[in-house]
Short mmCIF file of C-alpha atoms in Angstrom, two decimals:
data_model
loop_
_atom_site.label_atom_id
_atom_site.label_comp_id
_atom_site.label_asym_id
_atom_site.label_seq_id
_atom_site.Cartn_x
_atom_site.Cartn_y
_atom_site.Cartn_z
CA MET A 1 28.47 -15.05 15.78
CA ALA A 2 27.20 -12.01 17.65
CA ARG A 3 23.29 -12.96 19.80
CA ARG A 4 20.84 -12.95 17.71
CA ALA A 5 18.12 -13.90 20.68
CA SER A 6 15.93 -11.30 19.72
CA ALA A 7 14.67 -11.64 16.69
CA GLU A 8 15.44 -15.24 16.33
CA ALA A 9 14.88 -17.31 19.44
CA ASP A 10 12.87 -19.86 17.49
CA GLY A 11 15.75 -20.63 14.61
CA SER A 12 18.50 -21.64 14.18
CA LEU A 13 21.92 -20.28 11.61
CA ALA A 14 23.66 -21.43 8.58
CA LYS A 15 25.33 -19.73 5.88
CA ALA A 16 24.18 -20.85 2.24
CA GLY A 17 25.54 -19.61 -0.59
CA GLY A 18 27.10 -16.63 0.86
CA SER A 19 23.45 -15.82 2.63
CA LEU A 20 22.48 -15.52 6.04
CA VAL A 21 19.85 -18.82 6.44
CA ILE A 22 17.42 -18.29 9.50
CA GLN A 23 16.83 -21.97 10.47
CA ARG A 24 13.19 -22.21 11.01
CA ALA A 25 10.42 -24.56 12.25
CA PRO A 26 7.59 -26.04 9.99
CA GLY A 27 4.52 -24.26 9.21
CA ARG A 28 5.61 -20.53 9.06
CA ILE A 29 5.19 -18.26 5.72
CA GLY A 30 6.94 -19.65 1.85
CA PRO A 31 7.94 -17.75 -0.93
CA ILE A 32 3.92 -18.07 -2.11
CA ARG A 33 2.54 -16.67 0.64
CA PHE A 34 5.00 -13.95 0.98
CA PHE A 35 4.78 -12.98 -2.94
CA ALA A 36 0.92 -13.11 -2.27
CA LEU A 37 0.93 -10.76 0.84
CA SER A 38 3.35 -8.09 -2.15
CA PHE A 39 0.91 -8.16 -4.72
CA GLY A 40 -1.65 -8.52 -3.04
CA CYS A 41 -1.34 -5.46 -1.24
CA ILE A 42 -1.12 -3.40 -4.66
CA VAL A 43 -3.69 -3.67 -7.39
CA GLY A 44 -6.48 -2.70 -5.34
CA SER A 45 -9.78 -1.22 -6.51
CA GLY A 46 -8.06 1.45 -8.49
CA TRP A 47 -7.76 0.40 -12.00
CA VAL A 48 -11.75 0.15 -11.98
CA VAL A 49 -12.98 3.20 -9.21
CA VAL A 50 -10.31 5.26 -10.77
CA LEU A 51 -9.38 5.40 -14.56
CA GLY A 52 -11.69 7.80 -15.77
CA ASP A 53 -10.02 10.37 -13.55
CA TRP A 54 -7.01 8.54 -15.28
CA LEU A 55 -7.45 8.68 -18.34
CA ARG A 56 -9.02 12.58 -18.61
CA PRO A 57 -6.19 13.91 -18.33
CA CYS A 58 -3.72 12.63 -20.48
CA GLY A 59 -4.53 10.27 -21.92
CA PRO A 60 -3.51 6.13 -22.51
CA ALA A 61 -0.04 6.27 -23.21
CA GLY A 62 0.25 8.52 -20.90
CA VAL A 63 -1.05 6.79 -18.19
CA VAL A 64 1.48 3.96 -19.64
CA ILE A 65 3.89 6.60 -19.79
CA GLY A 66 3.07 8.08 -15.20
CA MET A 67 2.71 4.32 -14.54
CA CYS A 68 6.34 3.27 -15.73
CA ALA A 69 8.20 6.18 -14.84
CA GLY A 70 7.23 6.17 -11.16
CA GLY A 71 7.01 2.36 -11.25
CA SER A 72 10.67 2.16 -12.00
CA VAL A 73 11.24 4.76 -8.70
CA MET A 74 9.16 2.20 -6.85
CA LEU A 75 11.68 -0.68 -8.62
CA ALA A 76 14.74 1.09 -6.79
CA ASN A 77 12.85 1.81 -4.08
CA SER A 78 12.64 -2.22 -3.33
CA GLY A 79 16.56 -2.47 -3.48
CA ALA A 80 16.40 -0.02 -0.28
CA TYR A 81 13.38 -1.25 1.31
CA ALA A 82 15.27 -5.11 0.34
CA GLU A 83 18.42 -3.88 1.70
CA LEU A 84 16.73 -2.59 5.42
CA ILE A 85 15.18 -5.87 6.02
CA ALA A 86 17.80 -7.72 5.41
CA ARG A 87 20.12 -5.18 8.48
CA TYR A 88 16.46 -5.27 10.62
CA PRO A 89 14.31 -8.22 9.93
CA GLN A 90 11.76 -6.96 12.57
CA ILE A 91 7.90 -6.39 12.15
CA GLY A 92 7.60 -2.55 12.07
CA GLY A 93 8.94 -2.35 8.79
CA GLU A 94 9.77 1.91 8.08
CA PHE A 95 9.68 2.92 11.39
CA VAL A 96 11.63 0.34 12.98
CA PHE A 97 14.41 1.34 9.70
CA ALA A 98 13.87 5.26 10.80
CA GLN A 99 14.15 4.09 14.78
CA ARG A 100 17.44 2.16 14.45
CA ILE A 101 18.94 4.78 11.64
CA PHE A 102 17.55 8.27 13.21
CA GLY A 103 16.35 7.67 16.80
CA LEU A 104 12.74 8.64 17.87
CA ARG A 105 11.53 11.52 16.30
CA VAL A 106 11.97 10.96 12.71
CA ALA A 107 11.05 7.19 13.36
CA PHE A 108 7.61 8.47 15.16
CA LEU A 109 7.08 11.27 11.77
CA VAL A 110 7.57 8.15 9.59
CA GLY A 111 5.15 5.88 11.48
CA TRP A 112 2.86 8.26 11.81
CA LEU A 113 2.54 9.19 7.91
CA SER A 114 2.53 5.02 6.81
CA THR A 115 -0.26 4.89 9.46
CA LEU A 116 -2.04 7.71 7.94
CA SER A 117 -1.61 6.79 4.71
CA LEU A 118 -2.17 3.23 5.60
CA LEU A 119 -5.81 3.94 7.08
CA ALA A 120 -6.39 6.34 3.90
CA VAL A 121 -5.88 3.04 1.97
CA VAL A 122 -8.27 0.95 3.77
CA ALA A 123 -10.74 3.29 4.04
CA PHE A 124 -10.51 3.46 0.30
CA GLU A 125 -11.45 0.26 -0.37
CA ALA A 126 -14.20 0.44 2.29
CA THR A 127 -15.82 2.48 0.33
CA ALA A 128 -15.57 0.95 -3.08
CA LEU A 129 -16.59 -2.38 -2.33
CA PRO A 130 -20.46 -1.07 -1.83
CA MET A 131 -19.73 0.84 -5.10
CA ILE A 132 -18.68 -2.25 -6.95
CA LEU A 133 -21.45 -4.06 -5.14
CA GLU A 134 -23.82 -1.55 -6.78
CA ALA A 135 -22.32 -1.75 -10.16
CA LEU A 136 -22.44 -5.09 -9.81
CA ILE A 137 -25.81 -5.61 -8.32
CA PRO A 138 -27.89 -2.56 -9.20
CA ALA A 139 -31.30 -3.97 -6.85
CA VAL A 140 -28.76 -3.97 -3.59
CA ARG A 141 -28.73 -0.50 -3.84
CA GLY A 142 -30.51 1.45 -0.40
CA PRO A 143 -32.13 4.65 -0.08
CA ILE A 144 -29.97 7.77 0.04
CA LEU A 145 -29.32 8.78 3.51
CA TYR A 146 -27.67 11.51 3.06
CA HIS A 147 -24.85 14.00 0.89
CA SER A 148 -21.19 14.06 1.87
CA LEU A 149 -18.00 15.60 -0.45
CA GLY A 150 -20.48 16.13 -3.43
CA SER A 151 -21.75 12.80 -3.75
CA PRO A 152 -25.03 10.52 -2.24
CA VAL A 153 -24.46 8.00 0.98
CA THR A 154 -26.64 5.04 0.45
CA ALA A 155 -27.95 2.91 3.55
CA ASP A 156 -26.23 -0.12 1.23
CA ALA A 157 -23.38 1.68 1.07
CA ILE A 158 -22.52 2.12 4.98
CA VAL A 159 -23.98 -1.26 5.70
CA THR A 160 -21.31 -3.34 3.31
CA GLY A 161 -18.61 -0.96 4.00
CA TRP A 162 -19.24 -2.17 7.30
CA ALA A 163 -20.06 -5.60 7.11
CA GLY A 164 -15.98 -6.41 4.99
CA THR A 165 -14.76 -4.19 8.04
CA LEU A 166 -15.89 -6.78 10.48
CA LEU A 167 -15.11 -9.58 8.27
CA VAL A 168 -11.16 -8.38 7.42
CA ALA A 169 -10.63 -7.58 11.30
CA PHE A 170 -11.87 -11.49 12.17
CA MET A 171 -9.16 -12.52 9.52
CA ASN A 172 -6.32 -10.82 11.37
CA TYR A 173 -7.46 -10.91 14.37
CA ARG A 174 -7.46 -14.48 13.74
CA GLY A 175 -3.58 -14.41 12.83
CA ILE A 176 -0.83 -13.87 10.06
CA ARG A 177 -0.82 -17.20 8.56
CA ALA A 178 -4.97 -17.04 7.92
CA ALA A 179 -4.44 -13.50 6.37
CA ALA A 180 -1.58 -14.43 4.48
CA THR A 181 -3.04 -17.61 3.83
CA MET A 182 -7.11 -15.98 2.50
CA GLN A 183 -3.87 -13.18 0.51
CA THR A 184 -3.01 -16.45 -1.77
CA VAL A 185 -6.20 -17.59 -2.21
CA LEU A 186 -7.41 -14.62 -3.79
CA SER A 187 -4.12 -13.02 -5.31
CA PHE A 188 -4.03 -16.97 -7.99
CA VAL A 189 -7.45 -16.03 -8.33
CA PHE A 190 -7.24 -12.41 -9.40
CA LEU A 191 -4.57 -12.94 -11.94
CA GLY A 192 -6.54 -15.63 -14.10
CA LEU A 193 -9.00 -13.71 -13.95
CA ALA A 194 -6.91 -10.21 -15.06
CA VAL A 195 -5.38 -12.32 -18.22
CA LEU A 196 -8.84 -13.27 -19.74
CA ILE A 197 -10.04 -9.61 -19.19
CA VAL A 198 -6.94 -8.23 -21.49
CA ALA A 199 -7.01 -11.34 -23.22
CA LEU A 200 -10.62 -10.29 -23.74
CA GLY A 201 -10.41 -6.44 -23.51
CA PHE A 202 -7.26 -6.39 -27.11
CA ALA A 203 -9.18 -9.49 -29.23
CA LEU A 204 -12.68 -7.98 -29.38
CA GLY A 205 -11.47 -4.09 -29.33
CA SER A 206 -10.19 -1.62 -31.65
CA PRO A 207 -7.38 -0.46 -31.88
CA ALA A 208 -8.88 3.15 -33.25
CA ASN A 209 -10.63 3.97 -29.94
CA LEU A 210 -6.63 4.29 -28.15
CA HIS A 211 -6.77 7.85 -30.16
CA PRO A 212 -5.32 9.85 -29.29
CA LEU A 213 -2.65 8.53 -27.87
CA LEU A 214 -2.07 11.23 -25.99
CA SER A 215 -4.08 14.59 -24.80
CA GLY A 216 -4.62 17.17 -22.15
CA HIS A 217 -7.36 18.14 -20.36
CA GLY A 218 -9.02 21.34 -19.41
CA GLY A 219 -6.34 23.43 -21.23
CA ARG A 220 -3.33 22.03 -19.28
CA PRO A 221 -0.91 19.56 -21.39
CA TRP A 222 -0.87 16.07 -21.10
CA TRP A 223 2.34 15.37 -19.49
CA VAL A 224 0.98 17.30 -16.66
CA GLY A 225 -1.09 14.95 -16.29
CA SER A 226 1.02 12.07 -17.03
CA LEU A 227 3.53 13.94 -13.51
CA TRP A 228 -0.14 13.11 -11.84
CA ILE A 229 -0.21 9.55 -12.43
CA PHE A 230 3.93 9.45 -11.72
CA ALA A 231 3.21 11.37 -7.97
CA THR A 232 0.00 8.79 -6.77
CA VAL A 233 2.08 5.52 -8.19
CA PRO A 234 3.69 5.19 -5.23
CA LEU A 235 -0.07 4.94 -3.55
CA PHE A 236 -1.31 2.60 -6.17
CA LEU A 237 2.29 0.50 -6.40
CA ASN A 238 2.04 0.53 -2.80
CA GLY A 239 2.30 -2.81 -1.13
CA PHE A 240 5.37 -4.36 -1.41
CA GLN A 241 7.27 -3.59 1.24
CA SER A 242 3.97 -5.20 3.41
CA VAL A 243 6.74 -8.07 3.53
CA ALA A 244 8.19 -6.84 6.51
CA GLN A 245 5.51 -6.66 8.67
CA ALA A 246 5.33 -11.13 8.53
CA ILE A 247 9.55 -10.66 8.35
CA GLU A 248 9.85 -12.81 11.33
CA GLU A 249 7.27 -15.44 10.31
CA ARG A 250 8.86 -16.52 7.35
CA GLY A 251 9.63 -20.26 6.97
CA ASN A 252 12.97 -21.74 6.29
CA THR A 253 12.83 -21.96 2.68
CA VAL A 254 12.70 -18.22 2.41
CA THR A 255 16.21 -16.36 3.41
CA LEU A 256 16.96 -12.81 3.82
CA ALA A 257 18.20 -12.60 0.06
CA ARG A 258 15.21 -14.10 -1.72
CA VAL A 259 13.05 -10.82 -0.08
CA ALA A 260 14.43 -8.81 -2.94
CA PRO A 261 13.41 -10.90 -5.79
CA LEU A 262 9.47 -11.19 -3.91
CA MET A 263 9.37 -7.30 -4.10
CA VAL A 264 10.63 -6.96 -7.46
CA TYR A 265 8.33 -9.94 -8.70
CA ALA A 266 5.02 -8.15 -7.77
CA LEU A 267 5.78 -4.67 -9.31
CA LEU A 268 6.58 -5.86 -12.31
CA ILE A 269 3.44 -7.63 -12.20
CA GLY A 270 1.22 -5.20 -10.96
CA MET A 271 2.85 -2.22 -13.36
CA GLY A 272 1.80 -4.29 -16.92
CA PHE A 273 -1.08 -4.63 -15.17
CA TYR A 274 -2.17 -1.27 -15.15
CA CYS A 275 -0.88 -0.40 -17.90
CA LEU A 276 -2.46 -3.39 -19.98
CA VAL A 277 -5.58 -2.25 -17.93
CA THR A 278 -5.78 0.42 -19.18
CA LEU A 279 -5.04 -0.17 -22.66
CA ALA A 280 -7.50 -3.12 -23.39
CA ALA A 281 -10.16 -0.98 -21.91
CA SER A 282 -9.58 2.13 -24.33
CA ALA A 283 -9.67 -0.49 -27.11
CA ALA A 284 -12.56 -1.60 -25.61
CA GLN A 285 -14.79 1.92 -26.63
CA PRO A 286 -13.34 5.35 -27.28
CA TRP A 287 -12.16 6.25 -24.04
CA ARG A 288 -12.92 9.63 -24.43
CA SER A 289 -16.52 7.80 -23.47
CA LEU A 290 -14.68 6.56 -20.05
CA VAL A 291 -13.54 9.73 -18.57
CA ASP A 292 -17.47 10.68 -16.92
CA ARG A 293 -17.54 6.78 -16.04
CA PRO A 294 -17.87 6.18 -12.32
CA MET A 295 -17.06 2.29 -13.22
CA ALA A 296 -15.33 3.34 -16.79
CA THR A 297 -13.34 0.17 -16.68
CA ALA A 298 -17.02 -1.88 -15.78
CA ALA A 299 -18.17 0.21 -18.68
CA ALA A 300 -15.72 -0.43 -21.36
CA PHE A 301 -15.98 -3.58 -21.23
CA ASP A 302 -19.89 -3.95 -21.24
CA ALA A 303 -21.09 -5.10 -24.74
CA LEU A 304 -18.04 -6.89 -25.52
CA LEU A 305 -20.26 -9.74 -25.35
CA PRO A 306 -23.50 -10.91 -24.73
CA HIS A 307 -25.35 -10.42 -21.77
CA HIS A 308 -23.45 -7.92 -20.07
CA LEU A 309 -20.92 -11.07 -19.37
CA LEU A 310 -17.43 -9.27 -19.49
CA SER A 311 -18.11 -6.03 -16.97
CA VAL A 312 -19.66 -8.72 -14.56
CA LEU A 313 -16.25 -10.45 -14.91
CA VAL A 314 -14.36 -6.99 -14.26
CA LEU A 315 -16.49 -6.27 -11.39
CA ALA A 316 -15.79 -9.76 -10.23
CA ALA A 317 -12.10 -9.18 -10.01
CA ALA A 318 -12.45 -5.85 -8.29
CA ALA A 319 -14.30 -7.20 -5.82
CA LEU A 320 -11.82 -9.34 -5.93
CA SER A 321 -9.10 -7.02 -5.87
CA VAL A 322 -10.38 -5.01 -2.84
CA ALA A 323 -10.76 -7.75 -0.89
CA ARG A 324 -6.89 -8.60 -1.70
CA VAL A 325 -5.83 -5.02 -0.81
CA TRP A 326 -8.10 -4.43 2.16
CA ASN A 327 -7.05 -7.80 4.01
CA GLY A 328 -3.42 -7.58 3.12
CA VAL A 329 -3.12 -3.70 4.47
CA THR A 330 -5.19 -4.16 7.84
CA LEU A 331 -2.77 -6.82 8.38
CA TRP A 332 0.26 -4.20 7.42
CA VAL A 333 -1.00 -1.62 9.67
CA THR A 334 -1.77 -2.66 12.49
CA ARG A 335 2.22 -4.41 12.17
CA VAL A 336 2.41 -0.96 12.08
CA LEU A 337 0.76 0.23 14.74
CA MET A 338 2.06 -2.36 17.29
CA ALA A 339 6.00 -1.38 16.69
CA GLN A 340 4.84 2.38 17.16
CA ALA A 341 3.06 1.10 21.08
CA ARG A 342 5.93 -1.37 22.16
CA ALA A 343 8.32 1.75 21.07
CA GLY A 344 5.73 3.97 23.63
CA LEU A 345 4.28 6.22 20.91
CA LEU A 346 0.93 4.50 21.16
CA PRO A 347 -1.16 3.05 24.68
CA ALA A 348 1.28 0.17 25.84
CA ARG A 349 -2.05 -2.60 25.47
CA MET A 350 -1.42 -1.93 21.40
CA GLY A 351 1.50 -3.65 21.41
CA ILE A 352 0.69 -6.92 22.84
CA ALA A 353 0.20 -9.56 20.50
CA HIS A 354 -1.80 -12.66 21.42
CA PRO A 355 0.34 -15.91 22.35
CA ARG A 356 -1.16 -18.38 19.43
CA SER A 357 -2.33 -15.80 16.53
CA GLY A 358 0.22 -13.27 16.77
CA SER A 359 -2.26 -9.86 16.77
CA SER A 360 -3.17 -7.60 19.18
CA THR A 361 -7.55 -7.67 19.69
CA VAL A 362 -6.69 -3.55 20.79
CA THR A 363 -4.81 -2.31 17.23
CA VAL A 364 -7.24 -4.46 15.19
CA MET A 365 -10.19 -3.09 16.68
CA SER A 366 -8.86 0.21 16.14
CA VAL A 367 -7.98 -0.23 12.68
CA ALA A 368 -12.11 -1.45 12.22
CA ALA A 369 -12.93 1.79 13.60
CA CYS A 370 -11.43 4.13 11.35
CA THR A 371 -11.79 2.26 8.66
CA ALA A 372 -15.43 2.66 9.38
CA LEU A 373 -15.20 5.43 8.12
CA GLY A 374 -15.03 5.75 4.61
CA PRO A 375 -18.47 4.55 3.56
CA LEU A 376 -19.33 7.07 6.14
CA LEU A 377 -18.37 9.79 4.81
CA GLY A 378 -18.79 7.98 0.51
CA LYS A 379 -17.40 8.30 -2.88
CA GLY A 380 -16.51 11.82 -2.71
CA VAL A 381 -13.58 10.96 -0.16
CA LEU A 382 -11.90 8.77 -2.37
CA ILE A 383 -10.22 10.91 -4.58
CA PRO A 384 -8.69 13.16 -1.50
CA LEU A 385 -7.35 9.30 -0.08
CA VAL A 386 -5.32 8.96 -2.89
CA ASP A 387 -3.81 12.21 -2.88
CA THR A 388 -3.60 12.15 1.30
CA ALA A 389 -1.73 8.46 0.64
CA SER A 390 0.61 9.45 -2.23
CA VAL A 391 1.49 12.31 -0.10
CA CYS A 392 2.29 9.97 3.03
CA LEU A 393 3.94 7.32 1.10
CA ALA A 394 6.35 9.29 -1.03
CA GLY A 395 7.23 10.78 2.08
CA ILE A 396 8.23 7.53 3.49
CA LEU A 397 9.86 6.27 0.84
CA VAL A 398 12.30 9.23 0.29
CA VAL A 399 13.03 8.30 3.79
CA ALA A 400 13.58 4.82 2.91
CA ALA A 401 16.25 5.74 0.63
CA VAL A 402 17.97 8.44 3.58
CA ALA A 403 18.15 5.72 6.00
CA ALA A 404 19.22 2.91 3.24
CA LEU A 405 22.24 5.56 2.35
CA ARG A 406 23.15 6.02 6.24
CA ALA A 407 23.34 2.73 6.57
CA ARG A 408 25.44 1.93 3.78
CA ALA A 409 27.58 4.85 4.24
CA LYS A 410 28.34 3.90 8.20
CA TYR A 411 27.99 0.37 8.17
CA GLY A 412 28.73 -1.16 4.93
CA THR A 413 27.19 -3.94 2.75
CA ALA A 414 29.83 -6.64 3.75
CA ASP A 415 28.23 -8.26 6.15
CA LEU A 416 24.37 -8.04 4.72
CA PRO A 417 22.23 -10.76 2.71
CA TYR A 418 21.99 -8.91 0.62
CA ALA A 419 22.38 -5.35 -1.43
CA THR A 420 20.85 -3.15 -3.55
CA PRO A 421 21.84 -3.76 -7.61
CA GLY A 422 23.81 -0.16 -8.72
CA GLY A 423 24.72 0.34 -5.34
CA THR A 424 24.33 4.00 -4.14
CA GLY A 425 22.92 4.94 -7.92
CA THR A 426 19.81 2.56 -8.12
CA LEU A 427 19.29 3.86 -3.81
CA LEU A 428 20.08 8.38 -5.20
CA TYR A 429 17.73 7.87 -8.15
CA SER A 430 14.62 5.88 -5.67
CA LEU A 431 15.49 9.60 -3.41
CA ILE A 432 15.67 11.65 -6.19
CA GLY A 433 12.36 9.84 -7.59
CA SER A 434 10.46 10.01 -4.54
CA ALA A 435 11.00 13.27 -3.38
CA GLY A 436 9.79 14.23 -7.09
CA MET A 437 6.99 12.21 -6.12
CA ALA A 438 5.74 13.49 -2.77
CA ILE A 439 6.55 17.44 -4.02
CA PHE A 440 4.46 17.05 -6.57
CA ALA A 441 1.79 15.43 -4.76
CA PHE A 442 1.33 17.99 -2.20
CA LEU A 443 1.00 20.26 -5.19
CA ASP A 444 -1.05 19.12 -7.27
CA PRO A 445 -4.49 19.51 -5.76
CA VAL A 446 -3.88 23.00 -5.18
CA LEU A 447 -3.37 23.22 -8.42
CA ARG A 448 -6.15 21.51 -10.01
CA ARG A 449 -8.56 23.34 -7.60
CA PRO A 450 -6.74 26.88 -6.63
CA ASP A 451 -10.03 28.58 -5.04
CA ARG A 452 -10.41 26.58 -1.93
CA LEU A 453 -8.59 24.96 0.43
CA PRO A 454 -7.67 21.23 -0.35
CA PRO A 455 -9.24 18.54 1.52
CA GLU A 456 -6.27 16.89 1.30
CA TRP A 457 -4.41 19.32 2.56
CA MET A 458 -7.16 19.23 5.83
CA MET A 459 -6.63 15.47 6.92
CA LEU A 460 -2.71 15.95 6.33
CA GLY A 461 -2.85 19.03 9.41
CA ILE A 462 -6.14 17.09 11.44
CA TRP A 463 -3.41 13.89 11.52
CA ALA A 464 -0.68 16.32 12.26
CA CYS A 465 -2.41 18.30 15.37
CA ALA A 466 -3.32 14.35 17.07
CA GLY A 467 0.28 13.23 16.35
CA LEU A 468 1.99 16.95 18.54
CA VAL A 469 -1.34 15.17 21.35
CA PHE A 470 0.21 11.31 21.00
CA TRP A 471 4.04 12.70 21.34
CA ARG A 472 3.28 14.25 24.19
CA LEU A 473 0.58 11.97 26.07
CA TYR A 474 3.12 9.61 25.95
CA ALA A 475 6.69 11.71 26.95
CA SER A 476 7.50 9.24 29.56
CA ALA A 477 6.56 5.66 28.16
CA ARG A 478 9.19 6.46 24.98
CA VAL A 479 12.01 7.46 27.68
CA LYS A 480 11.69 3.98 29.91
CA ALA A 481 10.95 2.66 25.99
CA SER A 482 14.06 4.03 24.93
CA SER A 483 16.04 2.45 28.09
CA HIS A 484 14.97 -0.56 28.12
CA SER A 485 16.16 -0.77 24.40
CA ARG A 486 19.57 -0.06 25.06
CA ALA A 487 20.00 -2.03 28.40
CA GLU A 488 19.06 -4.72 25.48
CA GLY A 489 21.51 -3.39 22.96
CA ASN A 490 20.88 -2.04 19.60
CA ASP A 491 23.98 -2.40 17.05
CA PRO A 492 21.79 -2.23 13.71
CA CYS A 493 24.51 -4.53 12.06
CA ALA A 494 24.97 -7.67 14.96
CA LEU A 495 22.49 -9.97 13.15
CA HIS A 496 25.17 -10.30 10.03
CA ARG A 497 28.08 -10.46 11.95
#
């Protein structure tokens, strides 16, 4: 058995059914919390905030087709991730995979794109939360301070967004166990509410409201709208891979082979929820009446029960969704930043973990500062954030699929505790599907608005320039970190021989 001290210093080893089992100290993260971390990052506020945008270009059946097509690619990607996690059970996820297999240049690109996509997600949730609260409690709406990207920005939106930012930062400062516990409670409460909402929507609605099932918009055929849904699935089903950020804290009941089913369950439940809530909302009200509503899902259920009870329930579930995803993705992005700092790509202080909580104070505060920009930009930034995050996430999925294929070709899978079902064929499907998602997500903003430069492209350009600055600033730190890594040894299969 080769050395395992660097990754498994606090555990002992055993073999069970051909899978490697890490015997760990009690009090670590078990399977339920791992599932909650994975599912908790998937279903956010999009099912309430952008349902009208989903329905407009393709109709309810078009949304389901696009979601299922994209979901099949994400399921294939979960196999690639599980196999890579089994090879490299370290925090950092895609960044660590790319660093081990392709080297630091590709790792920096992956880490930088991953950081942008995750910051876009938390900024989305920080912007969506005030919208949900305004719909739930209209009296909280404050005065309009200014307009941004064609939408008003109110005082309550900034205050609420910033208050949520501070709360999430505090939870993540306390460490991963506190964040995971919060995810577990919020996830299971949300699942109970989701089942109730969908069941009432179908029971009290009418199938006639679903027609036409497929419909284009603005002269474009419905399948173009389904392609847009397909291209944004990396954002809306993103989160299953967040388990990689807690893999070092897994308990002794969570083997590396058990991580894969937890991700698959989270993906299937998330995909099923999106499809069912789309159909239930479209059955509750004629779906064409929902496309211009800011909170289309709540509007759909509003008249089904007296006193707006069901729409209030929808908004309460949406608020829980925001809290879950916001908390989980903040945990995720802080771990990605810590991994980059330890590799010499960011300030070294961002990689220093607190001895008790395991979190980095500097990193948590940096993420909070970036998150606070979302409420300042207002709800006009929501769709650009969706598109920007989708481009980045789909590109990262491409790299993950290539990394899994390359690692298979170089090292094989005989000694791994988990291998992707379907093998190379599944990984090739994930590669081709993810590449299609990335290409369409990048081109769609300019196809929809050919008369102006898309803000998504501007975000990507500004972020790329900032990345070049960091790459040059930390050149000497990269050399030092690389030398240290070589001195410790960098055998990617050492943990499993």
